[in-house]
Short mmCIF file of C-alpha atoms in Angstrom, two decimals:
data_model
loop_
_atom_site.label_atom_id
_atom_site.label_comp_id
_atom_site.label_asym_id
_atom_site.label_seq_id
_atom_site.Cartn_x
_atom_site.Cartn_y
_atom_site.Cartn_z
CA MET A 1 -2.53 -227.89 38.22
CA ARG A 2 -6.07 -226.39 38.53
CA LYS A 3 -7.08 -225.40 42.42
CA LEU A 4 -9.70 -226.43 44.28
CA THR A 5 -11.54 -224.61 46.61
CA TYR A 6 -15.19 -225.51 48.51
CA ALA A 7 -17.15 -222.34 48.64
CA MET A 8 -20.57 -221.75 50.37
CA ASN A 9 -22.79 -219.73 52.61
CA VAL A 10 -22.79 -220.69 56.41
CA SER A 11 -24.19 -220.03 59.64
CA LEU A 12 -22.27 -219.00 62.32
CA ASP A 13 -22.84 -222.45 63.81
CA GLY A 14 -21.25 -224.07 60.60
CA TYR A 15 -24.20 -225.22 58.66
CA THR A 16 -24.77 -224.83 55.39
CA ALA A 17 -28.55 -225.57 55.23
CA ALA A 18 -30.93 -225.33 58.71
CA PRO A 19 -33.38 -228.62 59.32
CA GLY A 20 -35.27 -229.52 56.13
CA ASP A 21 -32.55 -228.04 53.91
CA ASP A 22 -34.05 -224.20 54.52
CA LEU A 23 -31.72 -221.75 53.18
CA GLY A 24 -34.02 -218.89 54.23
CA TRP A 25 -31.20 -217.91 56.80
CA SER A 26 -29.10 -216.97 53.73
CA VAL A 27 -30.46 -214.55 51.80
CA PRO A 28 -27.86 -212.08 50.37
CA SER A 29 -27.59 -208.62 50.29
CA ASP A 30 -27.08 -207.27 46.71
CA GLU A 31 -23.40 -206.59 47.31
CA LEU A 32 -22.88 -210.73 48.49
CA PHE A 33 -24.72 -211.45 45.89
CA GLN A 34 -22.83 -209.80 43.22
CA TRP A 35 -19.68 -210.82 44.81
CA TRP A 36 -20.96 -214.56 44.30
CA SER A 37 -22.16 -213.81 40.27
CA ASP A 38 -18.80 -212.78 39.49
CA ARG A 39 -16.94 -215.51 41.57
CA VAL A 40 -19.54 -217.39 39.16
CA GLY A 41 -18.28 -215.80 36.27
CA ALA A 42 -14.06 -216.58 37.10
CA THR A 43 -14.88 -220.13 37.99
CA GLY A 44 -13.70 -222.74 35.90
CA LEU A 45 -15.34 -225.52 36.31
CA ALA A 46 -17.95 -226.31 39.03
CA LEU A 47 -18.45 -229.23 40.79
CA TYR A 48 -22.11 -230.13 42.23
CA GLY A 49 -23.27 -233.01 43.89
CA ARG A 50 -27.12 -233.79 43.07
CA LYS A 51 -28.82 -232.62 45.94
CA LEU A 52 -27.31 -228.87 45.27
CA TRP A 53 -27.49 -229.58 41.19
CA ASP A 54 -31.87 -230.11 41.57
CA GLY A 55 -31.84 -226.83 43.80
CA MET A 56 -29.63 -224.85 41.37
CA SER A 57 -30.93 -226.15 37.88
CA ALA A 58 -34.40 -225.88 39.00
CA HIS A 59 -34.20 -222.19 39.18
CA TRP A 60 -31.41 -220.66 37.28
CA PRO A 61 -31.99 -221.77 33.85
CA THR A 62 -34.94 -219.58 33.38
CA ALA A 63 -34.70 -217.03 36.03
CA ASP A 64 -33.43 -214.47 34.01
CA GLN A 65 -36.88 -214.87 32.01
CA LYS A 66 -39.07 -213.85 34.94
CA PRO A 67 -40.58 -210.28 34.53
CA ASP A 68 -39.36 -209.27 38.08
CA ALA A 69 -35.62 -210.37 37.20
CA THR A 70 -33.16 -207.97 38.08
CA PRO A 71 -30.18 -206.89 36.57
CA ALA A 72 -28.06 -208.71 38.76
CA HIS A 73 -29.81 -211.52 38.49
CA VAL A 74 -30.11 -211.83 34.79
CA ASP A 75 -26.36 -211.36 34.98
CA TYR A 76 -25.87 -214.52 37.91
CA ALA A 77 -28.22 -216.70 35.53
CA GLN A 78 -26.50 -216.08 32.09
CA ARG A 79 -23.05 -216.65 33.77
CA TRP A 80 -24.37 -219.84 35.57
CA ARG A 81 -25.72 -221.04 32.48
CA THR A 82 -22.56 -221.05 30.39
CA MET A 83 -19.88 -222.20 33.57
CA PRO A 84 -18.92 -225.83 33.01
CA LYS A 85 -20.31 -228.09 35.51
CA VAL A 86 -19.60 -231.81 36.48
CA VAL A 87 -22.66 -233.23 38.49
CA PHE A 88 -21.59 -236.05 40.59
CA SER A 89 -24.68 -238.76 40.91
CA SER A 90 -25.74 -242.42 40.91
CA THR A 91 -29.77 -241.39 40.73
CA ILE A 92 -30.18 -238.74 37.82
CA SER A 93 -29.83 -239.98 33.99
CA THR A 94 -29.13 -236.65 32.04
CA VAL A 95 -28.46 -233.06 32.89
CA ASP A 96 -28.47 -229.88 30.72
CA TRP A 97 -26.64 -226.03 30.96
CA ASN A 98 -23.35 -227.13 30.04
CA ALA A 99 -22.95 -229.62 32.36
CA ARG A 100 -21.93 -233.06 32.10
CA LEU A 101 -22.74 -236.06 33.96
CA VAL A 102 -20.20 -238.24 36.44
CA SER A 103 -21.61 -241.11 37.88
CA GLY A 104 -18.79 -242.80 39.02
CA ASP A 105 -16.70 -242.37 42.02
CA ALA A 106 -16.49 -238.78 42.47
CA VAL A 107 -13.29 -238.51 44.52
CA THR A 108 -11.46 -240.08 41.36
CA GLU A 109 -12.84 -237.98 39.18
CA ILE A 110 -11.95 -234.86 40.67
CA ALA A 111 -8.08 -235.56 41.55
CA ARG A 112 -8.20 -236.36 37.91
CA LEU A 113 -9.54 -232.96 37.11
CA LYS A 114 -7.01 -231.47 39.10
CA THR A 115 -4.00 -232.36 37.12
CA GLU A 116 -5.84 -230.99 34.26
CA ASP A 117 -4.82 -227.49 32.64
CA GLY A 118 -7.61 -225.05 33.59
CA GLY A 119 -9.58 -222.27 35.61
CA PRO A 120 -9.90 -222.95 39.35
CA MET A 121 -12.28 -225.44 40.17
CA ASP A 122 -14.94 -224.81 43.17
CA ILE A 123 -16.99 -227.39 44.51
CA THR A 124 -20.49 -227.03 45.98
CA GLY A 125 -22.10 -229.29 48.53
CA ALA A 126 -21.62 -230.40 51.45
CA THR A 127 -22.32 -233.86 50.85
CA LEU A 128 -19.62 -234.04 48.08
CA ALA A 129 -17.20 -232.25 49.41
CA ALA A 130 -17.14 -233.69 52.43
CA ALA A 131 -15.78 -236.87 50.54
CA VAL A 132 -13.36 -234.76 48.70
CA MET A 133 -11.96 -232.89 52.33
CA ARG A 134 -11.37 -236.24 53.54
CA ALA A 135 -9.45 -237.18 50.87
CA GLY A 136 -7.38 -234.12 50.87
CA LEU A 137 -8.32 -232.82 47.87
CA ILE A 138 -9.54 -229.18 48.84
CA ASP A 139 -6.99 -225.96 48.19
CA GLU A 140 -8.62 -223.33 49.38
CA TYR A 141 -11.78 -222.71 51.81
CA LEU A 142 -13.71 -220.26 50.93
CA ILE A 143 -16.44 -219.61 53.96
CA VAL A 144 -19.58 -216.69 53.60
CA THR A 145 -20.92 -216.58 57.58
CA HIS A 146 -23.87 -214.89 58.31
CA PRO A 147 -24.78 -213.86 61.46
CA VAL A 148 -27.38 -216.58 62.52
CA LEU A 149 -27.41 -219.77 65.01
CA VAL A 150 -29.51 -222.07 63.06
CA GLY A 151 -28.77 -225.56 65.77
CA ALA A 152 -28.83 -227.94 63.01
CA GLY A 153 -29.21 -229.40 59.29
CA THR A 154 -26.44 -230.28 57.19
CA PRO A 155 -22.59 -229.08 58.52
CA PHE A 156 -19.99 -226.98 56.26
CA PHE A 157 -17.08 -229.14 57.59
CA THR A 158 -17.22 -233.55 57.97
CA ALA A 159 -15.34 -235.21 60.58
CA LEU A 160 -11.74 -236.33 59.60
CA ASP A 161 -8.96 -238.20 60.48
CA THR A 162 -6.61 -235.97 60.38
CA TRP A 163 -5.96 -232.34 61.18
CA VAL A 164 -5.60 -229.89 58.09
CA ASP A 165 -3.75 -226.92 59.21
CA LEU A 166 -5.13 -223.86 57.22
CA ASP A 167 -3.47 -219.92 56.41
CA LEU A 168 -6.05 -217.06 56.44
CA VAL A 169 -5.28 -215.46 53.08
CA GLU A 170 -8.39 -213.01 53.04
CA THR A 171 -11.52 -211.38 54.92
CA GLN A 172 -14.16 -209.13 53.80
CA PRO A 173 -17.09 -207.77 55.53
CA PHE A 174 -20.76 -207.50 54.01
CA PRO A 175 -23.75 -205.80 54.88
CA GLY A 176 -25.91 -207.37 57.48
CA GLY A 177 -22.62 -208.57 59.47
CA VAL A 178 -21.72 -211.25 56.77
CA LEU A 179 -17.66 -212.18 56.66
CA MET A 180 -16.21 -214.24 54.30
CA THR A 181 -13.13 -215.97 55.26
CA ARG A 182 -10.98 -217.42 52.36
CA TYR A 183 -7.99 -219.70 53.94
CA GLU A 184 -5.54 -221.87 51.91
CA THR A 185 -4.49 -225.20 52.98
CA ARG A 186 -1.46 -225.54 54.05
CA ARG A 187 0.50 -228.40 52.37
#
């Protein structure tokens, strides 16, 4: 059975994006960028909602071909392109870069994917993760908290009908006061 992790950058007040989908507050240090790149390299399958897919697929397929691309960006772009991906959307008709499109029920498909053999799965995108969180499918929450209050925007967590008990399993500080915390769902 595959493990499903919800992993994203989050403001201290709990948002993955500020109003207007502003992500300017979450620019990573070199160390944090390398950590995210290594995570992409270890991901068996990435699950994207359409909104985050639009942003990632607009940048990373060719990011390593830009004249100012750093070695770290080249490495990340190559890892991102080869990482298997599933994109959940009913509004787009095709995807590229080692991805497949699912237009049906995301929760049903993700529950099925969890039963398969394979490497760990990461879910990214707060809207997609909210449905999966409400269904109780997330095994691990990986929160990279940035020391900024954005006041509003897209929340990391959704409203739940019942509590979800978690166990803290790892913390790691990064430059600039950024802190990664990783929690496992207590089952």
